[in-house]
Amino acid sequence: MSNRELVVLGTASQAPTRTRNHNGYLLRWDGTGLLFDPGEGTQRQMTFAGVSANDVDHLCLTHFHGDHCLGVPGVIHRMSTDRVRGAVHAHYPASGAKFFQHLRYASAYDDSVRLDEHPITRDGEVARGRFGTLRAVRLDHRIEAFGYRLEEPDGRRMLPGRLAELGVRGPDIGRLQRDGSVRVGDRAVALAEVSEARAGQRFAFVMDTRLCDGVFELADGADMLVIESTFLEADAALAERYRHLTAAQAGRVAAECGVRCLVLTHFSQRYPDPRRFHDEAASAFDGRIVVAADLDRIPVPPRR
């Protein structure tokens, strides 16, 4: 199992269907779990997917329409029931703070979880940790909405051939990575001599919005882009009216931004055949496309 994967808990927009739950997405990123937009029924979907409340370190809401947040009470109550260890960080648009309070205290319960709230007022960094940096970028929806972008720091890839050639082995490799140079015999070996630059991985999460600069900023160079594709192109006028994206627009974003894996989700219940979303996105994007289904586990593409 990949230690970087997306666990899809729900893929429906507005109203759940017989086969699609409301939204919900858990990103496992090494030892960190980020739960995005838990809609109604997310707690039960977590059980089906084998996701524990202890797997969630960050709760990230893009906006306060119900299909993106009505699962918050159940998730928080489950965290308290399971006595989640340590702090859970909640990120959401500051303009919806009153809604978050209503969701957090929707009923009486033994409030034992440490939930640290971080309301978002503008674009920029919202969290930093072992996973790297989590940023929020404003989108263009009918109410205030933000997308999220996780950025791993750039690093270096060791070159075994060069290490052997210069006689760097055993504990010296760790010292070289830590200190930037190490002495072997009568010479100093610099890290740059035995390694090459390796770009950190990027993950982007784009929900309810029409096309805007923020969409492209979030998606730029993403290894995985999770993006709403509520409508098909035949209903582009509806997409524009309600400030949503079509599958074709999602494909265009992925193509223009150099995305490696495009994950389509947030489907209107009016469309029974999910293959049509794939075909429309593929008309613009020739990379990997996943039409998300509930309980899918989608690995983040391997590092290059």
Short mmCIF file of C-alpha atoms in Angstrom, two decimals, residues 158 162 166 168 176 180-182 187-195:
data_model
loop_
_atom_site.label_atom_id
_atom_site.label_comp_id
_atom_site.label_asym_id
_atom_site.label_seq_id
_atom_site.Cartn_x
_atom_site.Cartn_y
_atom_site.Cartn_z
CA MET A 158 21.36 10.18 -3.99
CA ARG A 162 28.67 8.33 -7.75
CA LEU A 166 33.94 8.47 -4.59
CA VAL A 168 31.15 7.27 0.27
CA LEU A 176 26.75 13.75 3.98
CA GLY A 180 26.30 18.77 3.10
CA SER A 181 29.83 17.36 2.86
CA VAL A 182 31.97 14.58 4.27
CA ARG A 187 39.37 14.94 0.05
CA ALA A 188 35.98 16.44 0.89
CA VAL A 189 32.97 15.13 -0.98
CA ALA A 190 30.11 17.61 -1.41
CA LEU A 191 26.49 16.55 -1.50
CA ALA A 192 26.06 18.07 -4.98
CA GLU A 193 28.71 15.68 -6.34
CA VAL A 194 26.77 12.53 -5.46
CA SER A 195 23.14 13.61 -5.78
#
